[in-house]
C-alpha angles and dihedrals in degrees: 000000000000117000121195114218133187115235110254114241107214095207093050091047091050091050091050093050091047091051092050089049092052092047090050091051091050092051092049091049093049091048091051093048090048092053092047093050092045089054089053093057110099122220117255106265118253138050138293126015128333106270098198146344130208139173114217124174090340095310121118113222127191132186126210137156115260124255092271093048091234104104136040114231133190125214134191122215113239136170089263097046137273117342120196115243100219096194091057097041136081101054123133113290119257123238139192113358095342114131142173116258124191142180134182121222141161110223094174111039106209091001133112096272098059123166108342136178118242117202134191132168109168091247105063137035118283113264135211112204127187096186095272109033128048118207121193113228104217117129111145095330117137116216127356126290125236099185129057136183138157119219131168092346094310126113110224122202124189125207133201091244091066095261119139117191130189124203125231114283111283095357118088091184097056112090102156113051111045095002123128136206125204120194107211097192090223140063112284117231108169146353122215135172112221132198117281096039094290119146115204118209109194121200135176094266105016147029118221126193123214120202134186131024 
């Protein structure tokens, strides 16, 4: 067999080897820095597993049960470590597979409400938080929600009994006038907004799609 080969240019080969060496050194340096920085990150205070994480207005929030396992606390990541967010702490501790779920939504574009964080955990009342003040979303709701979504200017809350409720249009705190309840007839598992204005309601044995506003 005859194999055609390209003459090796010594200078080009040396340049290539030098470049690969520099790239390898850069990768090793970045890897070392990453490991060092990761070691500097403190664990979220408390006990048990992390129950939820959210990013709101550039801040990283994390929820975890306290050291005694009695209360659920929220912490914000800062340059000096984890600072407790008092307004979002002190609820009943979560157990088993319970976790904190959050969404951000702006119900009044250009209005006073702005983009807020909405929080549920299946153990405590739903909360609306604007970064400084936490407001419990209660109204006439029975039980505590564990799923949350915002679709077409309605806040949706899902409950373990298969009930899905939607707030009044444009007001996530109004659950009497203009609010709606949908009985799914099955255990809810997830809520997801899909492209094209479709809202998927996922249950243990079925998936329902909600259209319109």
